[in-house]
Amino acid sequence: MKSVTVGIVDYGIGNHASVIHSLRELGCRVRVSAEADVLGSTDLLILPGVGAFPTAMQALHKCNLIGYLRQHAREQRPIIGFCLGMQLLATSSHEMQFTAGLDIIPGEIVPLTCQKWHIGWNALECTDRDSVLRASDGEAFYFNHSYCYEGPAEFKLGISRHPNPIVAAIRRGNVVGLQFHPEKSQSAGRTLLHNLISDLTHD
């Protein structure tokens, strides 16, 4: 994947070090920036994130990245969101308060109902037979979240169980959200990232 340049959206919230390490292990070139000109010169964007949804949206607003990311998606340019980054792709969130999201993939972020936190390793179950993630069906990935995505079935790629089904992956066009952390999921995460980046960039 040496021909692929990945841009990490740097809005002050995220686990950049582990993401950078994972991407470089795959042979990708990596650029970390909040500047539209820099991000626009890459083949694919990754939206990382840890923490609270309202804080993250405020940070994106301060960096003038909300309009840019929406336009990027409208142009069918690839974006992958990790954990909170996936949730930011949704229409809105009820974490702490009602907060509008990027509204790139329709749906809302709501509290987990059965248990407050979903932390640790859990299996991915692909719900779309044609999904690029099908090669990772049944593999375990690392989760750490207390809110989850609810939205139309057409955007859901996979679930995990805790013990009830939780949406683990979503997609609309060339925008994909992963509720888990592939960069912290060892060999399973590297394989999934390789397959997903290859699919989105046609590398």
mmCIF file of N, CA and C in Angstrom, residues 47-176:
data_model
loop_
_atom_site.group_PDB
_atom_site.id
_atom_site.type_symbol
_atom_site.label_atom_id
_atom_site.label_comp_id
_atom_site.label_asym_id
_atom_site.label_seq_id
_atom_site.Cartn_x
_atom_site.Cartn_y
_atom_site.Cartn_z
ATOM 1 N N LEU A 47 -10.890 9.672 10.554
ATOM 2 C CA LEU A 47 -11.404 10.530 11.616
ATOM 3 C C LEU A 47 -11.338 9.738 12.919
ATOM 4 N N PRO A 48 -10.276 9.940 13.702
ATOM 5 C CA PRO A 48 -10.160 9.221 14.966
ATOM 6 C C PRO A 48 -10.992 9.922 16.033
ATOM 7 N N GLY A 49 -10.944 9.427 17.235
ATOM 8 C CA GLY A 49 -11.662 10.134 18.284
ATOM 9 C C GLY A 49 -11.800 9.338 19.554
ATOM 10 N N VAL A 50 -11.600 10.000 20.663
ATOM 11 C CA VAL A 50 -11.897 9.461 21.985
ATOM 12 C C VAL A 50 -12.537 10.594 22.782
ATOM 13 N N GLY A 51 -13.417 10.243 23.714
ATOM 14 C CA GLY A 51 -14.039 11.269 24.530
ATOM 15 C C GLY A 51 -15.504 11.467 24.204
ATOM 16 N N ALA A 52 -15.981 12.687 24.428
ATOM 17 C CA ALA A 52 -17.406 12.985 24.331
ATOM 18 C C ALA A 52 -17.769 13.615 22.991
ATOM 19 N N PHE A 53 -18.939 13.265 22.492
ATOM 20 C CA PHE A 53 -19.434 13.751 21.202
ATOM 21 C C PHE A 53 -19.531 15.283 21.158
ATOM 22 N N PRO A 54 -20.155 15.948 22.155
ATOM 23 C CA PRO A 54 -20.259 17.411 22.066
ATOM 24 C C PRO A 54 -18.905 18.107 21.994
ATOM 25 N N THR A 55 -17.961 17.635 22.777
ATOM 26 C CA THR A 55 -16.617 18.227 22.778
ATOM 27 C C THR A 55 -15.951 18.061 21.422
ATOM 28 N N ALA A 56 -16.133 16.889 20.828
ATOM 29 C CA ALA A 56 -15.526 16.619 19.520
ATOM 30 C C ALA A 56 -16.124 17.501 18.437
ATOM 31 N N MET A 57 -17.442 17.678 18.441
ATOM 32 C CA MET A 57 -18.069 18.530 17.433
ATOM 33 C C MET A 57 -17.638 19.984 17.600
ATOM 34 N N GLN A 58 -17.484 20.430 18.846
ATOM 35 C CA GLN A 58 -16.980 21.787 19.080
ATOM 36 C C GLN A 58 -15.572 21.949 18.517
ATOM 37 N N ALA A 59 -14.755 20.927 18.704
ATOM 38 C CA ALA A 59 -13.379 20.976 18.202
ATOM 39 C C ALA A 59 -13.352 21.018 16.679
ATOM 40 N N LEU A 60 -14.198 20.209 16.037
ATOM 41 C CA LEU A 60 -14.271 20.233 14.571
ATOM 42 C C LEU A 60 -14.732 21.601 14.075
ATOM 43 N N HIS A 61 -15.675 22.200 14.795
ATOM 44 C CA HIS A 61 -16.167 23.529 14.421
ATOM 45 C C HIS A 61 -15.054 24.572 14.527
ATOM 46 N N LYS A 62 -14.297 24.524 15.606
ATOM 47 C CA LYS A 62 -13.206 25.488 15.799
ATOM 48 C C LYS A 62 -12.138 25.356 14.723
ATOM 49 N N CYS A 63 -11.964 24.144 14.221
ATOM 50 C CA CYS A 63 -10.970 23.904 13.168
ATOM 51 C C CYS A 63 -11.535 24.128 11.770
ATOM 52 N N ASN A 64 -12.801 24.565 11.699
ATOM 53 C CA ASN A 64 -13.461 24.796 10.402
ATOM 54 C C ASN A 64 -13.456 23.547 9.524
ATOM 55 N N LEU A 65 -13.682 22.396 10.153
ATOM 56 C CA LEU A 65 -13.611 21.136 9.415
ATOM 57 C C LEU A 65 -14.972 20.523 9.112
ATOM 58 N N ILE A 66 -16.040 21.035 9.702
ATOM 59 C CA ILE A 66 -17.351 20.405 9.510
ATOM 60 C C ILE A 66 -17.794 20.495 8.054
ATOM 61 N N GLY A 67 -17.771 21.684 7.496
ATOM 62 C CA GLY A 67 -18.154 21.848 6.099
ATOM 63 C C GLY A 67 -17.230 21.098 5.163
ATOM 64 N N TYR A 68 -15.944 21.104 5.498
ATOM 65 C CA TYR A 68 -14.972 20.404 4.654
ATOM 66 C C TYR A 68 -15.257 18.910 4.609
ATOM 67 N N LEU A 69 -15.506 18.299 5.761
ATOM 68 C CA LEU A 69 -15.750 16.857 5.806
ATOM 69 C C LEU A 69 -17.047 16.493 5.085
ATOM 70 N N ARG A 70 -18.064 17.317 5.229
ATOM 71 C CA ARG A 70 -19.326 17.061 4.518
ATOM 72 C C ARG A 70 -19.123 17.130 3.007
ATOM 73 N N GLN A 71 -18.381 18.121 2.549
ATOM 74 C CA GLN A 71 -18.113 18.248 1.119
ATOM 75 C C GLN A 71 -17.263 17.091 0.623
ATOM 76 N N HIS A 72 -16.297 16.681 1.416
ATOM 77 C CA HIS A 72 -15.434 15.541 1.086
ATOM 78 C C HIS A 72 -16.290 14.304 0.835
ATOM 79 N N ALA A 73 -17.274 14.082 1.707
ATOM 80 C CA ALA A 73 -18.161 12.925 1.558
ATOM 81 C C ALA A 73 -19.067 13.070 0.342
ATOM 82 N N ARG A 74 -19.585 14.273 0.112
ATOM 83 C CA ARG A 74 -20.453 14.494 -1.055
ATOM 84 C C ARG A 74 -19.722 14.206 -2.356
ATOM 85 N N GLU A 75 -18.427 14.448 -2.364
ATOM 86 C CA GLU A 75 -17.621 14.183 -3.557
ATOM 87 C C GLU A 75 -17.205 12.720 -3.668
ATOM 88 N N GLN A 76 -17.752 11.874 -2.780
ATOM 89 C CA GLN A 76 -17.475 10.434 -2.776
ATOM 90 C C GLN A 76 -15.999 10.129 -2.526
ATOM 91 N N ARG A 77 -15.359 10.980 -1.749
ATOM 92 C CA ARG A 77 -13.977 10.728 -1.365
ATOM 93 C C ARG A 77 -13.973 9.950 -0.054
ATOM 94 N N PRO A 78 -13.075 9.002 0.121
ATOM 95 C CA PRO A 78 -13.149 8.074 1.255
ATOM 96 C C PRO A 78 -12.857 8.710 2.614
ATOM 97 N N ILE A 79 -13.654 8.289 3.590
ATOM 98 C CA ILE A 79 -13.448 8.636 4.997
ATOM 99 C C ILE A 79 -13.708 7.379 5.820
ATOM 100 N N ILE A 80 -12.867 7.142 6.827
ATOM 101 C CA ILE A 80 -13.126 6.079 7.796
ATOM 102 C C ILE A 80 -13.118 6.708 9.185
ATOM 103 N N GLY A 81 -14.174 6.478 9.955
ATOM 104 C CA GLY A 81 -14.237 6.949 11.329
ATOM 105 C C GLY A 81 -14.011 5.810 12.302
ATOM 106 N N PHE A 82 -13.156 6.041 13.302
ATOM 107 C CA PHE A 82 -12.883 5.043 14.337
ATOM 108 C C PHE A 82 -13.579 5.459 15.634
ATOM 109 N N CYS A 83 -14.326 4.544 16.249
ATOM 110 C CA CYS A 83 -14.932 4.732 17.572
ATOM 111 C C CYS A 83 -15.750 6.031 17.608
ATOM 112 N N LEU A 84 -15.341 7.037 18.383
ATOM 113 C CA LEU A 84 -16.062 8.303 18.391
ATOM 114 C C LEU A 84 -16.104 8.905 16.991
ATOM 115 N N GLY A 85 -15.062 8.690 16.207
ATOM 116 C CA GLY A 85 -15.047 9.177 14.830
ATOM 117 C C GLY A 85 -16.188 8.619 14.011
ATOM 118 N N MET A 86 -16.560 7.355 14.236
ATOM 119 C CA MET A 86 -17.734 6.777 13.573
ATOM 120 C C MET A 86 -18.995 7.496 14.027
ATOM 121 N N GLN A 87 -19.114 7.725 15.331
ATOM 122 C CA GLN A 87 -20.321 8.355 15.856
ATOM 123 C C GLN A 87 -20.505 9.769 15.320
ATOM 124 N N LEU A 88 -19.407 10.481 15.103
ATOM 125 C CA LEU A 88 -19.490 11.846 14.578
ATOM 126 C C LEU A 88 -20.072 11.889 13.170
ATOM 127 N N LEU A 89 -20.006 10.778 12.451
ATOM 128 C CA LEU A 89 -20.550 10.719 11.095
ATOM 129 C C LEU A 89 -22.072 10.762 11.084
ATOM 130 N N ALA A 90 -22.700 10.461 12.220
ATOM 131 C CA ALA A 90 -24.153 10.361 12.307
ATOM 132 C C ALA A 90 -24.818 11.741 12.311
ATOM 133 N N THR A 91 -26.150 11.721 12.278
ATOM 134 C CA THR A 91 -26.925 12.961 12.231
ATOM 135 C C THR A 91 -26.871 13.722 13.544
ATOM 136 N N SER A 92 -26.956 12.982 14.657
ATOM 137 C CA SER A 92 -27.006 13.641 15.958
ATOM 138 C C SER A 92 -26.643 12.664 17.062
ATOM 139 N N SER A 93 -26.428 13.212 18.262
ATOM 140 C CA SER A 93 -26.103 12.392 19.427
ATOM 141 C C SER A 93 -26.872 12.893 20.647
ATOM 142 N N HIS A 94 -27.152 11.953 21.550
ATOM 143 C CA HIS A 94 -27.812 12.289 22.813
ATOM 144 C C HIS A 94 -26.841 12.151 23.981
ATOM 145 N N GLU A 95 -25.546 12.161 23.700
ATOM 146 C CA GLU A 95 -24.558 12.062 24.770
ATOM 147 C C GLU A 95 -24.462 13.393 25.514
ATOM 148 N N MET A 96 -24.824 13.369 26.788
ATOM 149 C CA MET A 96 -24.798 14.553 27.654
ATOM 150 C C MET A 96 -25.907 15.546 27.297
ATOM 151 N N GLN A 97 -26.114 15.768 26.019
ATOM 152 C CA GLN A 97 -27.103 16.729 25.521
ATOM 153 C C GLN A 97 -27.362 16.384 24.058
ATOM 154 N N PHE A 98 -28.370 17.019 23.464
ATOM 155 C CA PHE A 98 -28.564 16.824 22.025
ATOM 156 C C PHE A 98 -27.527 17.651 21.277
ATOM 157 N N THR A 99 -26.801 16.996 20.376
ATOM 158 C CA THR A 99 -25.769 17.664 19.589
ATOM 159 C C THR A 99 -25.863 17.201 18.146
ATOM 160 N N ALA A 100 -25.894 18.141 17.219
ATOM 161 C CA ALA A 100 -25.894 17.789 15.805
ATOM 162 C C ALA A 100 -24.539 17.219 15.416
ATOM 163 N N GLY A 101 -24.568 16.197 14.562
ATOM 164 C CA GLY A 101 -23.341 15.588 14.073
ATOM 165 C C GLY A 101 -23.020 16.037 12.660
ATOM 166 N N LEU A 102 -22.133 15.321 12.017
ATOM 167 C CA LEU A 102 -21.758 15.654 10.641
ATOM 168 C C LEU A 102 -22.873 15.323 9.656
ATOM 169 N N ASP A 103 -23.764 14.413 10.022
ATOM 170 C CA ASP A 103 -24.908 14.024 9.186
ATOM 171 C C ASP A 103 -24.464 13.500 7.822
ATOM 172 N N ILE A 104 -23.393 12.732 7.832
ATOM 173 C CA ILE A 104 -22.908 12.093 6.608
ATOM 174 C C ILE A 104 -23.564 10.729 6.428
ATOM 175 N N ILE A 105 -23.775 10.019 7.530
ATOM 176 C CA ILE A 105 -24.508 8.754 7.511
ATOM 177 C C ILE A 105 -25.718 8.925 8.428
ATOM 178 N N PRO A 106 -26.943 8.916 7.892
ATOM 179 C CA PRO A 106 -28.130 9.155 8.714
ATOM 180 C C PRO A 106 -28.244 8.182 9.887
ATOM 181 N N GLY A 107 -28.597 8.724 11.040
ATOM 182 C CA GLY A 107 -28.743 7.910 12.240
ATOM 183 C C GLY A 107 -28.440 8.755 13.459
ATOM 184 N N GLU A 108 -28.660 8.182 14.635
ATOM 185 C CA GLU A 108 -28.394 8.911 15.866
ATOM 186 C C GLU A 108 -27.589 8.060 16.831
ATOM 187 N N ILE A 109 -26.919 8.740 17.737
ATOM 188 C CA ILE A 109 -26.087 8.085 18.743
ATOM 189 C C ILE A 109 -26.836 8.122 20.070
ATOM 190 N N VAL A 110 -27.044 6.928 20.633
ATOM 191 C CA VAL A 110 -27.854 6.786 21.844
ATOM 192 C C VAL A 110 -27.092 5.964 22.883
ATOM 193 N N PRO A 111 -27.504 6.035 24.156
ATOM 194 C CA PRO A 111 -26.811 5.244 25.180
ATOM 195 C C PRO A 111 -27.013 3.749 24.973
ATOM 196 N N LEU A 112 -26.022 2.966 25.348
ATOM 197 C CA LEU A 112 -26.204 1.525 25.402
ATOM 198 C C LEU A 112 -27.313 1.219 26.407
ATOM 199 N N THR A 113 -28.137 0.249 26.080
ATOM 200 C CA THR A 113 -29.295 -0.029 26.931
ATOM 201 C C THR A 113 -29.051 -1.133 27.953
ATOM 202 N N CYS A 114 -28.285 -2.154 27.579
ATOM 203 C CA CYS A 114 -28.157 -3.306 28.474
ATOM 204 C C CYS A 114 -27.052 -3.135 29.507
ATOM 205 N N GLN A 115 -25.939 -2.567 29.118
ATOM 206 C CA GLN A 115 -24.845 -2.305 30.045
ATOM 207 C C GLN A 115 -24.268 -0.933 29.718
ATOM 208 N N LYS A 116 -23.757 -0.263 30.747
ATOM 209 C CA LYS A 116 -23.313 1.117 30.552
ATOM 210 C C LYS A 116 -22.113 1.210 29.627
ATOM 211 N N TRP A 117 -21.177 0.261 29.741
ATOM 212 C CA TRP A 117 -19.961 0.321 28.933
ATOM 213 C C TRP A 117 -19.762 -0.971 28.155
ATOM 214 N N HIS A 118 -19.203 -0.844 26.994
ATOM 215 C CA HIS A 118 -18.793 -1.991 26.180
ATOM 216 C C HIS A 118 -17.283 -1.854 26.006
ATOM 217 N N ILE A 119 -16.543 -2.545 26.854
ATOM 218 C CA ILE A 119 -15.087 -2.445 26.844
ATOM 219 C C ILE A 119 -14.489 -3.834 26.702
ATOM 220 N N GLY A 120 -13.556 -3.965 25.770
ATOM 221 C CA GLY A 120 -12.853 -5.230 25.602
ATOM 222 C C GLY A 120 -13.033 -5.816 24.215
ATOM 223 N N TRP A 121 -12.637 -7.057 24.088
ATOM 224 C CA TRP A 121 -12.639 -7.736 22.795
ATOM 225 C C TRP A 121 -13.988 -8.388 22.529
ATOM 226 N N ASN A 122 -14.465 -8.221 21.300
ATOM 227 C CA ASN A 122 -15.746 -8.805 20.928
ATOM 228 C C ASN A 122 -15.746 -9.107 19.433
ATOM 229 N N ALA A 123 -16.538 -10.108 19.058
ATOM 230 C CA ALA A 123 -16.550 -10.563 17.667
ATOM 231 C C ALA A 123 -17.386 -9.651 16.777
ATOM 232 N N LEU A 124 -16.940 -9.496 15.551
ATOM 233 C CA LEU A 124 -17.674 -8.776 14.516
ATOM 234 C C LEU A 124 -18.517 -9.770 13.732
ATOM 235 N N GLU A 125 -19.799 -9.476 13.585
ATOM 236 C CA GLU A 125 -20.692 -10.287 12.765
ATOM 237 C C GLU A 125 -21.130 -9.448 11.572
ATOM 238 N N CYS A 126 -20.713 -9.830 10.387
ATOM 239 C CA CYS A 126 -21.091 -9.078 9.192
ATOM 240 C C CYS A 126 -22.557 -9.330 8.863
ATOM 241 N N THR A 127 -23.290 -8.270 8.614
ATOM 242 C CA THR A 127 -24.702 -8.384 8.268
ATOM 243 C C THR A 127 -24.945 -8.129 6.784
ATOM 244 N N ASP A 128 -23.913 -7.753 6.063
ATOM 245 C CA ASP A 128 -23.993 -7.502 4.623
ATOM 246 C C ASP A 128 -23.054 -8.477 3.926
ATOM 247 N N ARG A 129 -23.618 -9.414 3.191
ATOM 248 C CA ARG A 129 -22.800 -10.457 2.559
ATOM 249 C C ARG A 129 -21.821 -9.896 1.538
ATOM 250 N N ASP A 130 -22.143 -8.744 0.984
ATOM 251 C CA ASP A 130 -21.273 -8.147 -0.026
ATOM 252 C C ASP A 130 -20.268 -7.169 0.579
ATOM 253 N N SER A 131 -20.254 -7.071 1.893
ATOM 254 C CA SER A 131 -19.390 -6.100 2.561
ATOM 255 C C SER A 131 -17.918 -6.444 2.396
ATOM 256 N N VAL A 132 -17.102 -5.401 2.295
ATOM 257 C CA VAL A 132 -15.648 -5.583 2.256
ATOM 258 C C VAL A 132 -15.149 -6.168 3.573
ATOM 259 N N LEU A 133 -15.953 -6.075 4.620
ATOM 260 C CA LEU A 133 -15.558 -6.588 5.932
ATOM 261 C C LEU A 133 -15.818 -8.084 6.090
ATOM 262 N N ARG A 134 -16.392 -8.726 5.083
ATOM 263 C CA ARG A 134 -16.776 -10.139 5.229
ATOM 264 C C ARG A 134 -15.576 -11.031 5.548
ATOM 265 N N ALA A 135 -14.382 -10.649 5.101
ATOM 266 C CA ALA A 135 -13.192 -11.450 5.403
ATOM 267 C C ALA A 135 -12.858 -11.413 6.892
ATOM 268 N N SER A 136 -13.414 -10.433 7.601
ATOM 269 C CA SER A 136 -13.164 -10.304 9.041
ATOM 270 C C SER A 136 -14.337 -10.806 9.882
ATOM 271 N N ASP A 137 -15.308 -11.423 9.242
ATOM 272 C CA ASP A 137 -16.472 -11.941 9.962
ATOM 273 C C ASP A 137 -16.031 -12.955 11.018
ATOM 274 N N GLY A 138 -16.470 -12.748 12.255
ATOM 275 C CA GLY A 138 -16.116 -13.655 13.345
ATOM 276 C C GLY A 138 -14.844 -13.295 14.076
ATOM 277 N N GLU A 139 -14.055 -12.377 13.536
ATOM 278 C CA GLU A 139 -12.822 -11.950 14.202
ATOM 279 C C GLU A 139 -13.148 -11.027 15.385
ATOM 280 N N ALA A 140 -12.275 -11.020 16.379
ATOM 281 C CA ALA A 140 -12.481 -10.189 17.564
ATOM 282 C C ALA A 140 -11.751 -8.856 17.422
ATOM 283 N N PHE A 141 -12.423 -7.787 17.828
ATOM 284 C CA PHE A 141 -11.866 -6.439 17.776
ATOM 285 C C PHE A 141 -12.057 -5.755 19.130
ATOM 286 N N TYR A 142 -11.262 -4.701 19.348
ATOM 287 C CA TYR A 142 -11.281 -4.024 20.645
ATOM 288 C C TYR A 142 -12.277 -2.861 20.642
ATOM 289 N N PHE A 143 -13.213 -2.900 21.589
ATOM 290 C CA PHE A 143 -14.247 -1.871 21.743
ATOM 291 C C PHE A 143 -14.035 -1.118 23.053
ATOM 292 N N ASN A 144 -14.440 0.154 23.058
ATOM 293 C CA ASN A 144 -14.426 0.953 24.285
ATOM 294 C C ASN A 144 -15.397 2.121 24.101
ATOM 295 N N HIS A 145 -16.673 1.889 24.445
ATOM 296 C CA HIS A 145 -17.676 2.935 24.235
ATOM 297 C C HIS A 145 -18.891 2.695 25.126
ATOM 298 N N SER A 146 -19.663 3.754 25.343
ATOM 299 C CA SER A 146 -20.891 3.656 26.135
ATOM 300 C C SER A 146 -22.109 4.172 25.374
ATOM 301 N N TYR A 147 -21.898 4.626 24.139
ATOM 302 C CA TYR A 147 -22.984 5.045 23.255
ATOM 303 C C TYR A 147 -22.858 4.274 21.949
ATOM 304 N N CYS A 148 -23.975 4.170 21.231
ATOM 305 C CA CYS A 148 -23.955 3.372 20.004
ATOM 306 C C CYS A 148 -24.831 4.001 18.929
ATOM 307 N N TYR A 149 -24.645 3.519 17.709
ATOM 308 C CA TYR A 149 -25.373 4.030 16.542
ATOM 309 C C TYR A 149 -26.708 3.322 16.391
ATOM 310 N N GLU A 150 -27.756 4.089 16.090
ATOM 311 C CA GLU A 150 -29.043 3.551 15.665
ATOM 312 C C GLU A 150 -29.436 4.274 14.388
ATOM 313 N N GLY A 151 -29.775 3.503 13.354
ATOM 314 C CA GLY A 151 -30.126 4.117 12.089
ATOM 315 C C GLY A 151 -30.664 3.097 11.114
ATOM 316 N N PRO A 152 -30.917 3.518 9.876
ATOM 317 C CA PRO A 152 -31.485 2.627 8.872
ATOM 318 C C PRO A 152 -30.610 1.404 8.608
ATOM 319 N N ALA A 153 -31.262 0.274 8.394
ATOM 320 C CA ALA A 153 -30.551 -0.990 8.171
ATOM 321 C C ALA A 153 -29.652 -0.929 6.948
ATOM 322 N N GLU A 154 -30.011 -0.110 5.961
ATOM 323 C CA GLU A 154 -29.241 -0.067 4.715
ATOM 324 C C GLU A 154 -27.802 0.410 4.925
ATOM 325 N N PHE A 155 -27.542 1.090 6.044
ATOM 326 C CA PHE A 155 -26.196 1.604 6.296
ATOM 327 C C PHE A 155 -25.368 0.695 7.208
ATOM 328 N N LYS A 156 -25.956 -0.373 7.711
ATOM 329 C CA LYS A 156 -25.273 -1.233 8.680
ATOM 330 C C LYS A 156 -24.499 -2.349 7.985
ATOM 331 N N LEU A 157 -23.221 -2.466 8.325
ATOM 332 C CA LEU A 157 -22.369 -3.514 7.760
ATOM 333 C C LEU A 157 -22.170 -4.674 8.716
ATOM 334 N N GLY A 158 -22.197 -4.399 10.014
ATOM 335 C CA GLY A 158 -21.908 -5.457 10.967
ATOM 336 C C GLY A 158 -22.333 -5.089 12.370
ATOM 337 N N ILE A 159 -22.450 -6.114 13.204
ATOM 338 C CA ILE A 159 -22.841 -5.922 14.589
ATOM 339 C C ILE A 159 -21.871 -6.651 15.513
ATOM 340 N N SER A 160 -21.968 -6.322 16.790
ATOM 341 C CA SER A 160 -21.350 -7.090 17.855
ATOM 342 C C SER A 160 -22.441 -7.311 18.892
ATOM 343 N N ARG A 161 -22.206 -8.184 19.862
ATOM 344 C CA ARG A 161 -23.241 -8.488 20.861
ATOM 345 C C ARG A 161 -22.712 -8.222 22.263
ATOM 346 N N HIS A 162 -23.590 -7.517 23.072
ATOM 347 C CA HIS A 162 -23.124 -7.104 24.405
ATOM 348 C C HIS A 162 -24.247 -7.050 25.456
ATOM 349 N N PRO A 163 -25.058 -8.010 25.726
ATOM 350 C CA PRO A 163 -25.258 -9.204 24.908
ATOM 351 C C PRO A 163 -26.192 -8.958 23.729
ATOM 352 N N ASN A 164 -26.928 -7.827 23.784
ATOM 353 C CA ASN A 164 -27.810 -7.496 22.667
ATOM 354 C C ASN A 164 -26.995 -6.957 21.491
ATOM 355 N N PRO A 165 -27.542 -7.015 20.277
ATOM 356 C CA PRO A 165 -26.799 -6.516 19.111
ATOM 357 C C PRO A 165 -26.482 -5.020 19.211
ATOM 358 N N ILE A 166 -25.252 -4.681 18.874
ATOM 359 C CA ILE A 166 -24.791 -3.294 18.795
ATOM 360 C C ILE A 166 -24.198 -3.102 17.404
ATOM 361 N N VAL A 167 -24.531 -2.004 16.755
ATOM 362 C CA VAL A 167 -23.969 -1.746 15.432
ATOM 363 C C VAL A 167 -22.469 -1.502 15.566
ATOM 364 N N ALA A 168 -21.694 -2.297 14.840
ATOM 365 C CA ALA A 168 -20.233 -2.219 14.930
ATOM 366 C C ALA A 168 -19.601 -1.552 13.720
ATOM 367 N N ALA A 169 -20.327 -1.511 12.590
ATOM 368 C CA ALA A 169 -19.772 -0.912 11.374
ATOM 369 C C ALA A 169 -20.906 -0.398 10.503
ATOM 370 N N ILE A 170 -20.695 0.776 9.911
ATOM 371 C CA ILE A 170 -21.685 1.391 9.032
ATOM 372 C C ILE A 170 -20.992 1.908 7.772
ATOM 373 N N ARG A 171 -21.798 2.089 6.724
ATOM 374 C CA ARG A 171 -21.219 2.612 5.479
ATOM 375 C C ARG A 171 -22.285 3.321 4.654
ATOM 376 N N ARG A 172 -21.877 4.425 4.059
ATOM 377 C CA ARG A 172 -22.675 5.108 3.046
ATOM 378 C C ARG A 172 -21.718 5.590 1.973
ATOM 379 N N GLY A 173 -21.838 5.025 0.795
ATOM 380 C CA GLY A 173 -20.910 5.371 -0.271
ATOM 381 C C GLY A 173 -19.489 5.008 0.106
ATOM 382 N N ASN A 174 -18.600 5.975 0.057
ATOM 383 C CA ASN A 174 -17.194 5.746 0.396
ATOM 384 C C ASN A 174 -16.844 6.196 1.811
ATOM 385 N N VAL A 175 -17.866 6.332 2.642
ATOM 386 C CA VAL A 175 -17.655 6.706 4.043
ATOM 387 C C VAL A 175 -18.014 5.518 4.927
ATOM 388 N N VAL A 176 -17.073 5.118 5.770
ATOM 389 C CA VAL A 176 -17.245 3.940 6.625
ATOM 390 C C VAL A 176 -16.990 4.333 8.076
#
